[in-house]
Amino acid sequence: MIGPKDVRARELPDPDGSRFGVPTYYWGTAPDGLATRDQLKAEGLQPNRQGIAAQVLRPRRGGREPLAAYLFQVAKAAPKRPAHPNQLEALARANHARAMGAMVRRGIDPTPEPPQISESPWEPAPPEWEGFDR
């Protein structure tokens, strides 16, 4: 969190950034055009090395540090780069090795062959559910 750790609800919002150094808003009240990393990821974007544009805070009880989420400008965000096939293969091998280690720790005989990478890692979508027959 940027700013003092003992934030009270009456000290928010700070849209010009005079108190905390960056514009600060109540949780859930950020203006349009700003998004968290997770929101950017859901849209297929990345922050693109831009600095924090604002933050949203939610004070908590008991003197605990407030929950903070940093916001980035959507206009400056860039599309996420797709993973290279070599990266996907390396991840599949690492996950396989991890699973094999877990099997050995639990006393299960692991399978010796590594996973085979197909052209499409995704299975076809299941048919739409038609509901119960009545």
CSV table of C-alpha atoms in Angstrom, one decimal:
chain,number,residue,atom,x,y,z
A,1,MET,CA,0.0,0.0,0.0
A,2,ILE,CA,1.2,3.5,-0.8
A,3,GLY,CA,0.8,5.9,2.1
A,4,PRO,CA,0.2,5.5,5.8
A,5,LYS,CA,-0.8,2.2,7.1
A,6,ASP,CA,-3.5,3.6,9.5
A,7,VAL,CA,-6.1,4.7,7.0
A,8,ARG,CA,-9.6,5.6,8.2
A,9,ALA,CA,-12.6,5.7,6.0
A,10,ARG,CA,-13.1,9.4,6.6
A,11,GLU,CA,-9.6,10.0,5.0
A,12,LEU,CA,-10.8,8.6,1.7
A,13,PRO,CA,-11.2,9.4,-1.2
A,14,ASP,CA,-8.0,11.3,-2.2
A,15,PRO,CA,-8.6,11.8,-6.0
A,16,ASP,CA,-5.8,14.3,-6.5
A,17,GLY,CA,-3.2,12.3,-4.6
A,18,SER,CA,-2.3,15.0,-2.1
A,19,ARG,CA,-2.4,12.7,1.0
A,20,PHE,CA,-1.1,9.4,-0.3
A,21,GLY,CA,1.0,10.4,-3.3
A,22,VAL,CA,-1.2,8.7,-5.8
A,23,PRO,CA,-5.0,9.1,-6.4
A,24,THR,CA,-6.8,7.0,-3.9
A,25,TYR,CA,-10.4,5.9,-4.0
A,26,TYR,CA,-12.8,3.8,-2.0
A,27,TRP,CA,-12.9,0.1,-2.8
A,28,GLY,CA,-15.1,-0.3,-5.9
A,29,THR,CA,-15.3,3.4,-6.8
A,30,ALA,CA,-12.4,3.9,-9.2
A,31,PRO,CA,-13.1,5.9,-12.3
A,32,ASP,CA,-13.5,4.3,-15.8
A,33,GLY,CA,-10.2,3.8,-17.7
A,34,LEU,CA,-8.4,2.3,-14.7
A,35,ALA,CA,-8.1,-1.4,-14.0
A,36,THR,CA,-6.2,-3.8,-11.7
A,37,ARG,CA,-3.8,-6.4,-13.0
A,38,ASP,CA,-6.4,-9.1,-12.8
A,39,GLN,CA,-8.9,-7.0,-14.7
A,40,LEU,CA,-6.4,-6.3,-17.4
A,41,LYS,CA,-5.5,-10.0,-17.5
A,42,ALA,CA,-9.2,-10.9,-18.0
A,43,GLU,CA,-9.3,-8.6,-21.0
A,44,GLY,CA,-6.1,-10.1,-22.5
A,45,LEU,CA,-3.9,-7.1,-21.6
A,46,GLN,CA,-0.8,-6.4,-19.5
A,47,PRO,CA,0.3,-3.2,-17.7
A,48,ASN,CA,3.2,-2.7,-20.2
A,49,ARG,CA,5.7,-1.4,-17.6
A,50,GLN,CA,3.6,1.6,-16.7
A,51,GLY,CA,3.6,3.0,-13.2
A,52,ILE,CA,0.7,2.8,-10.8
A,53,ALA,CA,-1.9,5.3,-11.8
A,54,ALA,CA,-4.1,5.1,-8.7
A,55,GLN,CA,-5.0,2.8,-5.8
A,56,VAL,CA,-8.2,1.7,-4.2
A,57,LEU,CA,-8.3,1.1,-0.4
A,58,ARG,CA,-10.7,-0.7,1.9
A,59,PRO,CA,-10.1,0.0,5.6
A,60,ARG,CA,-10.3,-2.9,7.9
A,61,ARG,CA,-11.2,-3.2,11.6
A,62,GLY,CA,-8.9,-3.8,14.5
A,63,GLY,CA,-6.1,-1.5,13.4
A,64,ARG,CA,-5.1,-3.8,10.5
A,65,GLU,CA,-3.6,-2.5,7.4
A,66,PRO,CA,-6.2,-1.7,4.7
A,67,LEU,CA,-6.7,-3.9,1.7
A,68,ALA,CA,-5.1,-2.2,-1.4
A,69,ALA,CA,-5.4,-2.7,-5.1
A,70,TYR,CA,-3.2,-0.9,-7.5
A,71,LEU,CA,-4.8,0.5,-10.7
A,72,PHE,CA,-3.3,0.9,-14.2
A,73,GLN,CA,-4.5,2.9,-17.2
A,74,VAL,CA,-6.3,0.7,-19.7
A,75,ALA,CA,-5.3,3.0,-22.6
A,76,LYS,CA,-1.6,2.4,-21.9
A,77,ALA,CA,-2.0,-1.4,-21.5
A,78,ALA,CA,-0.6,-3.7,-24.2
A,79,PRO,CA,-1.9,-7.1,-25.5
A,80,LYS,CA,-0.5,-10.1,-23.7
A,81,ARG,CA,2.1,-12.0,-25.7
A,82,PRO,CA,1.1,-15.5,-26.5
A,83,ALA,CA,3.3,-18.2,-25.0
A,84,HIS,CA,5.8,-19.8,-27.4
A,85,PRO,CA,5.3,-23.5,-28.1
A,86,ASN,CA,8.7,-24.2,-26.4
A,87,GLN,CA,7.5,-22.5,-23.3
A,88,LEU,CA,4.3,-24.6,-23.2
A,89,GLU,CA,6.3,-27.7,-23.7
A,90,ALA,CA,8.7,-26.7,-20.9
A,91,LEU,CA,5.8,-26.0,-18.6
A,92,ALA,CA,4.2,-29.4,-19.4
A,93,ARG,CA,7.4,-31.2,-18.6
A,94,ALA,CA,7.8,-29.3,-15.3
A,95,ASN,CA,4.3,-30.1,-14.3
A,96,HIS,CA,4.8,-33.7,-15.2
A,97,ALA,CA,8.0,-33.8,-13.1
A,98,ARG,CA,6.2,-32.1,-10.2
A,99,ALA,CA,3.4,-34.7,-10.4
A,100,MET,CA,5.9,-37.5,-10.5
A,101,GLY,CA,7.6,-36.2,-7.4
A,102,ALA,CA,4.3,-36.1,-5.6
A,103,MET,CA,3.5,-39.6,-6.6
A,104,VAL,CA,6.9,-40.9,-5.3
A,105,ARG,CA,6.3,-39.1,-2.0
A,106,ARG,CA,3.0,-40.8,-1.6
A,107,GLY,CA,4.4,-44.2,-2.5
A,108,ILE,CA,2.7,-44.5,-5.9
A,109,ASP,CA,4.7,-46.0,-8.8
A,110,PRO,CA,5.0,-43.1,-11.3
A,111,THR,CA,4.6,-43.6,-15.1
A,112,PRO,CA,8.0,-43.3,-16.8
A,113,GLU,CA,6.9,-41.5,-20.0
A,114,PRO,CA,6.6,-37.6,-20.1
A,115,PRO,CA,3.4,-36.1,-21.4
A,116,GLN,CA,3.0,-35.7,-25.2
A,117,ILE,CA,2.2,-32.2,-26.4
A,118,SER,CA,-0.6,-32.2,-29.0
A,119,GLU,CA,-1.2,-29.4,-31.5
A,120,SER,CA,-4.1,-28.0,-29.4
A,121,PRO,CA,-3.8,-28.3,-25.6
A,122,TRP,CA,-7.5,-27.7,-25.2
A,123,GLU,CA,-10.1,-30.5,-25.4
A,124,PRO,CA,-13.1,-29.8,-27.6
A,125,ALA,CA,-16.0,-28.2,-25.7
A,126,PRO,CA,-18.6,-30.6,-24.3
A,127,PRO,CA,-22.0,-30.6,-26.0
A,128,GLU,CA,-24.5,-28.2,-24.6
A,129,TRP,CA,-26.6,-29.5,-21.8
A,130,GLU,CA,-30.2,-30.0,-22.8
A,131,GLY,CA,-31.6,-30.3,-19.3
A,132,PHE,CA,-33.6,-33.0,-17.7
A,133,ASP,CA,-36.0,-35.1,-19.7
A,134,ARG,CA,-39.5,-34.6,-18.3
